[in-house]
Coordinates of C-alpha atoms and ligand atoms in Angstrom, one line a residue:
M26 CA 11.6 24.0 10.7
M27 CA 12.8 22.4 7.4
L28 CA 14.9 19.3 7.8
P29 CA 18.0 19.7 5.6
P30 CA 19.0 17.1 3.0
G31 CA 21.1 14.4 4.7
A32 CA 18.7 14.2 7.7
V33 CA 17.3 10.8 8.6
I34 CA 13.6 10.0 8.4
G35 CA 12.5 7.1 10.7
M36 CA 9.9 5.0 8.9
V37 CA 7.9 2.6 11.0
G38 CA 6.6 -0.2 8.8
G39 CA 8.3 -2.0 5.9
G40 CA 5.7 -2.5 3.2
Q41 CA 5.2 -1.0 -0.2
L42 CA 3.9 2.3 1.2
G43 CA 7.2 2.7 3.0
R44 CA 9.1 1.6 -0.1
M45 CA 7.6 4.3 -2.3
S46 CA 7.9 6.9 0.4
A47 CA 11.6 6.0 0.8
Q48 CA 12.1 6.4 -2.9
S49 CA 10.6 9.9 -2.8
A50 CA 12.6 10.7 0.3
A51 CA 15.9 9.7 -1.5
R52 CA 15.1 12.0 -4.3
L53 CA 14.9 14.9 -1.9
G54 CA 18.2 13.9 -0.3
Y55 CA 17.0 12.3 2.8
L56 CA 18.1 9.0 4.3
V57 CA 15.4 6.6 5.4
H58 CA 15.7 4.3 8.4
V59 CA 13.1 1.5 8.3
F60 CA 11.8 -0.2 11.5
S61 CA 10.0 -3.4 10.6
P62 CA 9.8 -7.0 11.9
E63 CA 10.4 -8.2 8.3
Q64 CA 14.0 -8.9 7.1
Y65 CA 14.6 -7.4 3.6
G66 CA 10.9 -6.4 2.9
P67 CA 9.7 -3.9 0.3
A68 CA 10.9 -0.8 2.2
S69 CA 14.1 -2.2 3.6
Q70 CA 15.3 -3.0 0.1
V71 CA 15.4 0.6 -0.8
A72 CA 16.2 2.2 2.5
A73 CA 19.6 3.5 3.7
R74 CA 19.3 1.9 7.2
N75 CA 17.2 -0.8 8.8
T76 CA 16.1 -2.1 12.2
V77 CA 14.6 -5.5 12.2
A78 CA 12.6 -5.9 15.4
S79 CA 9.0 -6.3 16.6
Y80 CA 6.7 -3.3 17.1
D81 CA 6.6 -3.9 20.8
D82 CA 10.4 -4.1 21.3
L83 CA 10.8 -0.9 23.3
D84 CA 14.6 -1.2 23.5
A85 CA 14.9 -1.4 19.7
L86 CA 12.4 1.4 19.3
R87 CA 14.5 3.6 21.6
R88 CA 17.7 2.9 19.7
F89 CA 15.8 3.6 16.4
A90 CA 14.5 7.0 17.7
D91 CA 18.1 7.9 18.8
E92 CA 19.3 7.5 15.2
V93 CA 16.6 9.5 13.3
D94 CA 15.5 13.1 13.1
V95 CA 11.8 12.7 12.6
I96 CA 9.5 9.6 12.7
T97 CA 6.6 8.7 10.4
F98 CA 4.9 5.4 9.6
E99 CA 3.3 3.5 6.9
F100 CA 1.8 1.0 9.3
E101 CA -1.0 2.4 11.5
N102 CA -1.4 -0.3 14.1
L103 CA 1.6 0.4 16.3
P104 CA 0.9 -0.5 19.9
A105 CA 0.0 2.5 22.1
A106 CA 3.0 2.1 24.4
S107 CA 5.4 2.0 21.5
L108 CA 4.0 5.1 20.0
E109 CA 4.1 6.9 23.3
L110 CA 7.8 6.0 23.7
L111 CA 8.6 7.3 20.2
E112 CA 6.7 10.6 20.8
N113 CA 8.7 11.3 23.9
L114 CA 11.9 11.0 22.0
K115 CA 11.4 12.5 18.5
P116 CA 8.8 14.4 16.5
V117 CA 6.2 11.8 15.3
R118 CA 4.2 13.0 12.2
P119 CA 1.3 12.4 12.0
G120 CA 1.0 12.4 15.8
A121 CA -0.3 9.8 18.3
R122 CA -3.8 11.3 18.6
I123 CA -4.5 10.9 14.9
L124 CA -3.3 7.3 15.0
A125 CA -5.4 6.5 18.0
I126 CA -8.5 7.8 16.2
S127 CA -7.9 6.1 12.9
Q128 CA -7.0 2.8 14.6
D129 CA -10.5 2.5 16.1
R130 CA -13.6 2.7 13.9
T131 CA -15.8 3.9 16.7
L132 CA -13.4 6.7 17.7
E133 CA -13.1 7.6 14.0
K134 CA -16.8 7.8 13.4
R135 CA -17.4 9.8 16.6
F136 CA -14.7 12.2 15.6
L137 CA -16.1 12.7 12.1
N138 CA -19.7 13.1 13.4
D139 CA -18.5 15.7 16.0
A140 CA -16.8 17.6 13.1
G141 CA -20.2 17.7 11.4
I142 CA -19.2 15.0 8.7
A143 CA -21.7 12.3 7.7
T144 CA -20.7 8.7 8.2
S145 CA -22.8 5.5 8.0
H146 CA -25.2 5.2 11.0
W147 CA -23.4 3.1 13.5
V148 CA -23.7 1.4 16.9
K149 CA -21.0 -0.1 19.1
V150 CA -21.6 -3.8 19.8
E151 CA -20.1 -6.1 22.5
T152 CA -22.7 -8.9 22.9
L153 CA -25.0 -10.8 20.7
A154 CA -28.0 -9.1 22.5
E155 CA -26.5 -5.7 21.7
L156 CA -26.1 -6.8 18.1
E157 CA -29.7 -7.8 17.9
A158 CA -30.7 -4.5 19.4
A159 CA -28.5 -2.6 17.0
V160 CA -30.1 -4.4 14.0
E161 CA -33.5 -3.3 15.3
V162 CA -32.2 0.3 15.1
L163 CA -30.2 0.2 11.8
G164 CA -32.2 -2.5 9.9
L165 CA -30.8 -5.0 7.4
P166 CA -28.6 -5.2 5.4
A167 CA -25.9 -4.0 7.7
V168 CA -22.1 -4.5 8.0
L169 CA -20.6 -5.8 11.2
K170 CA -16.9 -4.9 11.6
T171 CA -14.2 -5.3 14.2
T172 CA -13.4 -1.8 15.5
R173 CA -9.7 -2.4 15.1
L174 CA -7.2 -4.0 12.7
G175 CA -9.5 -4.5 9.7
Y176 CA -8.1 -4.1 6.1
D177 CA -9.0 -5.3 2.6
G178 CA -12.4 -6.3 3.9
K179 CA -10.9 -8.5 6.6
G180 CA -12.6 -8.3 10.0
Q181 CA -16.1 -7.6 8.6
A182 CA -19.3 -9.4 7.7
M183 CA -22.3 -8.5 5.7
L184 CA -25.6 -9.2 7.5
R185 CA -28.5 -9.8 5.2
D186 CA -30.9 -12.0 7.3
P187 CA -31.6 -12.2 11.0
E188 CA -30.1 -15.7 10.8
D189 CA -26.7 -14.3 9.8
L190 CA -26.3 -12.6 13.2
P191 CA -25.1 -15.4 15.5
H192 CA -22.6 -16.8 13.0
A193 CA -21.1 -13.3 12.1
F194 CA -21.0 -12.4 15.8
E195 CA -19.2 -15.7 16.6
R196 CA -16.7 -15.2 13.8
L197 CA -15.7 -11.6 14.7
S198 CA -16.0 -11.5 18.5
P199 CA -14.6 -11.4 21.2
K200 CA -13.1 -8.3 19.6
P201 CA -15.1 -5.0 20.1
L202 CA -17.4 -4.6 17.1
V203 CA -19.3 -1.9 15.4
L204 CA -22.5 -2.3 13.4
E205 CA -22.8 0.0 10.4
G206 CA -26.0 0.6 8.5
F207 CA -25.5 -0.4 4.8
V208 CA -24.8 2.5 2.6
N209 CA -26.4 2.1 -0.8
F210 CA -23.7 3.7 -2.7
G211 CA -23.4 4.4 -6.4
M212 CA -19.6 4.9 -6.3
E213 CA -16.7 4.8 -3.9
I214 CA -14.3 7.7 -4.0
S215 CA -11.3 9.0 -2.1
V216 CA -9.2 12.1 -1.6
M217 CA -5.5 12.3 -0.6
V218 CA -4.9 15.4 1.6
A219 CA -1.7 16.7 3.1
R220 CA -1.1 19.3 5.8
G221 CA 2.2 20.9 6.5
V222 CA 3.9 21.8 9.8
D223 CA 2.7 25.4 9.2
G224 CA -0.9 24.3 8.7
Q225 CA -0.9 24.6 4.9
V226 CA -3.4 22.1 3.3
V227 CA -3.3 20.7 -0.2
T228 CA -5.7 18.1 -1.6
F229 CA -5.2 15.9 -4.7
D230 CA -8.1 15.4 -7.1
T231 CA -11.0 13.2 -6.1
V232 CA -10.8 9.7 -7.6
E233 CA -13.1 6.7 -8.1
N234 CA -12.1 3.4 -6.5
R235 CA -13.4 0.0 -7.7
H236 CA -12.8 -3.1 -5.6
K237 CA -12.7 -6.8 -6.5
H238 CA -13.1 -9.3 -3.6
H239 CA -12.9 -6.4 -1.2
I240 CA -9.4 -5.4 -2.4
L241 CA -8.8 -2.2 -4.4
D242 CA -8.7 -3.1 -8.1
L243 CA -8.8 0.1 -10.1
T244 CA -8.5 3.8 -9.3
I245 CA -9.8 6.3 -11.9
A246 CA -8.5 9.9 -11.7
P247 CA -10.5 12.1 -11.7
A248 CA -13.7 10.3 -10.5
P249 CA -16.3 10.5 -13.3
V250 CA -18.8 12.7 -11.3
G251 CA -19.7 16.4 -11.5
S252 CA -17.3 19.1 -10.5
N253 CA -19.4 20.1 -7.5
L254 CA -19.1 16.6 -6.0
L255 CA -15.4 16.5 -6.8
A256 CA -14.8 19.8 -5.0
Q257 CA -17.1 18.8 -2.1
A258 CA -15.1 15.7 -1.5
Q259 CA -11.9 17.7 -1.4
S260 CA -13.3 20.1 1.0
I261 CA -14.5 17.3 3.4
A262 CA -10.9 15.9 3.3
A263 CA -9.4 19.3 4.0
V264 CA -11.8 19.7 7.0
V265 CA -10.8 16.3 8.4
A266 CA -7.1 17.2 8.1
E267 CA -7.6 20.5 9.8
Q268 CA -9.7 19.2 12.6
L269 CA -7.1 16.5 13.2
E270 CA -4.3 19.0 13.0
L271 CA -2.6 16.5 10.7
V272 CA 1.0 16.9 9.9
G273 CA 1.6 14.5 7.0
L274 CA -0.7 12.9 4.5
M275 CA -4.0 11.1 4.8
G276 CA -6.5 9.2 2.6
V277 CA -10.2 9.9 3.2
E278 CA -12.5 7.2 1.7
M279 CA -16.1 8.2 0.9
F280 CA -19.2 6.7 -0.5
V281 CA -21.4 8.7 -3.0
T282 CA -24.9 7.7 -2.1
A283 CA -27.7 7.0 -4.6
K284 CA -28.9 10.5 -3.8
G285 CA -25.5 12.1 -4.6
E286 CA -24.6 12.7 -1.0
L287 CA -21.1 12.1 0.5
V288 CA -20.6 9.8 3.4
V289 CA -17.1 9.3 4.8
N290 CA -16.2 5.6 5.2
E291 CA -12.8 5.6 6.7
I292 CA -9.6 7.6 7.1
A293 CA -6.0 6.4 6.8
P294 CA -3.3 8.8 8.1
R295 CA -0.6 7.6 5.6
P296 CA -0.1 7.2 1.9
H297 CA -2.9 5.2 0.5
N298 CA -3.3 2.7 -2.3
S299 CA -5.9 5.0 -4.0
G300 CA -3.2 7.6 -4.3
H301 CA -0.8 5.5 -6.3
W302 CA -1.9 7.2 -9.6
T303 CA -0.2 10.4 -8.4
M304 CA 3.2 8.8 -8.9
D305 CA 2.9 9.3 -12.7
A306 CA 0.1 11.8 -13.1
C307 CA 1.3 14.6 -10.8
P308 CA 4.5 16.5 -10.6
C309 CA 4.5 15.9 -6.8
S310 CA 3.2 12.4 -5.9
Q311 CA 1.4 11.5 -2.7
F312 CA 4.7 10.0 -1.4
E313 CA 6.7 13.2 -2.1
M314 CA 3.9 15.2 -0.5
H315 CA 4.0 12.9 2.6
I316 CA 7.8 13.3 2.9
R317 CA 7.6 17.1 2.4
A318 CA 4.9 17.5 5.1
V319 CA 6.8 15.3 7.5
C320 CA 10.1 17.2 6.9
G321 CA 8.6 20.6 7.2
L322 CA 9.1 21.5 3.5
P323 CA 6.8 23.7 1.6
L324 CA 3.9 21.8 -0.1
P325 CA 3.5 22.5 -3.8
P326 CA 0.0 22.6 -5.3
A327 CA -1.3 19.0 -5.7
V328 CA -1.9 19.4 -9.4
R329 CA -2.5 16.7 -11.9
H330 CA -1.0 17.0 -15.4
S331 CA -2.8 13.9 -16.8
D332 CA -5.9 11.8 -16.2
A333 CA -4.9 8.3 -15.0
V334 CA -6.1 4.8 -14.3
M335 CA -4.2 2.8 -11.7
K336 CA -4.5 -1.0 -11.8
N337 CA -3.5 -3.1 -8.7
L338 CA -1.5 -6.3 -9.3
I339 CA -2.8 -8.8 -6.7
G340 CA -1.3 -12.3 -6.1
P341 CA 0.1 -14.9 -8.4
D342 CA -2.5 -14.5 -11.2
D343 CA -1.8 -10.8 -11.8
M344 CA 1.9 -11.3 -11.4
A345 CA 1.9 -13.9 -14.2
L346 CA 1.0 -11.0 -16.4
W347 CA 4.1 -9.0 -15.4
P348 CA 6.1 -9.8 -18.6
R349 CA 3.2 -8.7 -20.8
I350 CA 2.7 -5.5 -18.7
L351 CA 6.3 -4.6 -19.3
A352 CA 5.9 -5.3 -23.0
T353 CA 2.7 -3.2 -23.3
P354 CA 3.3 0.4 -24.4
G355 CA 1.8 3.0 -22.2
L356 CA 1.7 1.1 -19.0
I357 CA 3.9 2.4 -16.2
P358 CA 4.9 -0.5 -13.9
H359 CA 5.6 -0.4 -10.2
H360 CA 6.9 -3.6 -8.5
Y361 CA 7.0 -3.8 -4.7
G362 CA 9.9 -6.3 -4.5
K363 CA 7.9 -9.0 -2.6
S364 CA 9.4 -12.4 -3.1
E365 CA 6.3 -14.5 -2.8
A366 CA 3.0 -13.8 -4.7
R367 CA 0.4 -15.2 -2.3
P368 CA -3.3 -14.9 -3.3
G369 CA -4.7 -11.6 -2.2
R370 CA -1.3 -10.0 -1.7
K371 CA -0.6 -6.6 -3.2
M372 CA 2.5 -7.2 -5.4
G373 CA 2.6 -4.0 -7.6
H374 CA 0.5 -1.8 -9.7
F375 CA 0.6 0.0 -13.0
N376 CA -0.6 3.4 -14.1
R377 CA -1.9 4.4 -17.5
L378 CA -2.0 8.1 -18.4
F379 CA -4.4 10.0 -20.6
P380 CA -4.3 13.6 -21.7
K381 CA -6.0 15.8 -19.0
G382 CA -9.7 15.9 -19.6
A383 CA -9.6 12.9 -22.1
L384 CA -10.2 10.0 -19.7
P385 CA -12.2 7.6 -21.9
G386 CA -15.5 6.2 -20.8
E387 CA -16.0 2.6 -19.5
L388 CA -15.1 0.9 -22.7
G389 CA -12.2 3.1 -23.3
I390 CA -10.8 2.3 -19.9
E391 CA -11.2 -1.4 -20.4
D392 CA -9.5 -1.1 -23.7
A393 CA -6.7 0.9 -22.4
L394 CA -5.9 -1.8 -19.8
K395 CA -5.7 -4.5 -22.3
L396 CA -2.3 -6.1 -22.5
T397 CA -0.8 -6.2 -25.9
G398 CA 2.7 -7.5 -25.0
A399 CA 4.0 -10.9 -26.3
Ligands
LIG406 N1 -21.5 0.6 5.7 C1 -21.2 0.1 4.5 N2 -22.1 0.1 3.6 C2 -21.9 -0.5 2.3 N3 -20.7 -1.0 2.0 C3 -19.7 -1.0 2.9 C4 -19.9 -0.4 4.2 N4 -18.7 -0.5 4.9 C5 -17.8 -1.1 4.1 N5 -18.4 -1.4 2.9 C6 -17.7 -2.0 1.7 O1 -16.6 -2.7 2.2 C7 -15.3 -2.2 1.8 C8 -14.3 -2.3 2.9 O2 -14.7 -1.6 4.0 P1 -13.8 -0.6 4.9 O3 -14.6 -0.1 6.0 O4 -13.2 0.4 3.9 O5 -12.7 -1.6 5.4 P2 -11.2 -1.9 5.0 O6 -10.5 -1.5 6.2 O7 -11.2 -3.4 4.8 O8 -10.9 -1.1 3.8 C9 -15.7 -0.7 1.4 O9 -14.7 -0.2 0.5 C10 -17.1 -0.9 0.8 O10 -17.0 -1.4 -0.5
LIG407 MG1 -11.3 0.8 3.2

């Protein structure tokens, strides 16, 4: 059923993904009610209504659910009891099962492997002895990660030598851990995929992601790989969305191995940083697609009218460039409204468009990102 304009979308989480979703929702005539512990955060600033409460405040969640027509989230780590309560009161899209899977790296990898999708080789680890045994199986280098609550490279450690094991284990435990075999990748790519209430699936074009200090730095759309690989990545993302019976939007991160094979790294059932290029290079952005899926609207084709490069603006150093970004022709700025630019914090991004099919090579991209402003 299509939610009519004027309906209220409950958004759990108050960060930039909620902000940009709320901006798209407003354009389609919806009101957004943000539930977030943060007073006047990025999403609250642009939302019609706000609840400021903690994610485990069941009374506040109950009142919030009473006041909205459908619930979605931009924050994946909602406590299970909170999610269960919301699901009993209003439609939650995507649903609790998808959240549970994506919150836990071992459930996520098991789900993907059961669906016939390649991931890194992995072993669940709870003790140092288990870690040593897992290293025997997977070899070094390997990546040790907490199964839950990791982001931007937090909650993980690279193991290169046997001597690294005790320290890494000490640092990350007592949380449940997973050891992943190191994937010798040539490129990191991702696909944003949406699935509607009626099961219709659309996938945005496959993009390349480059990280700096474990944080996304650049996204290049489309990824500079052959058309077979681009299509293969999109079909993997579509299979994941179908198998999860997703209603909403999700990002699927993948590695392209040295042999040109695709290995899924992780999934995120929400708008994703690597989809921000769609705001300016597609008639229907990832955020509008998310809102459309959640509200039961038809999903338009996820077409791209331009090639694009997205550059993240992280912390005080990048934000010092804001005036020059505004003064540089061709850069399309997006500010998240955060008051304090702490190091490592995502403050905004800009997109730069190129005619479709005309994405310049390495040097051209570098050149295009140069700031010319005063
Ligand atoms: N098994 C692996 N092999 C090689 N590199 C990895 C592996 N796992 C993670 N990485 C690197 O670390 C980055 C962050 O890991 P990821 O699992 O995506 O965690 P996060 O939740 O922090 O995004 C990846 O984008 C990739 O560059
Ligand atoms: Mg990741």
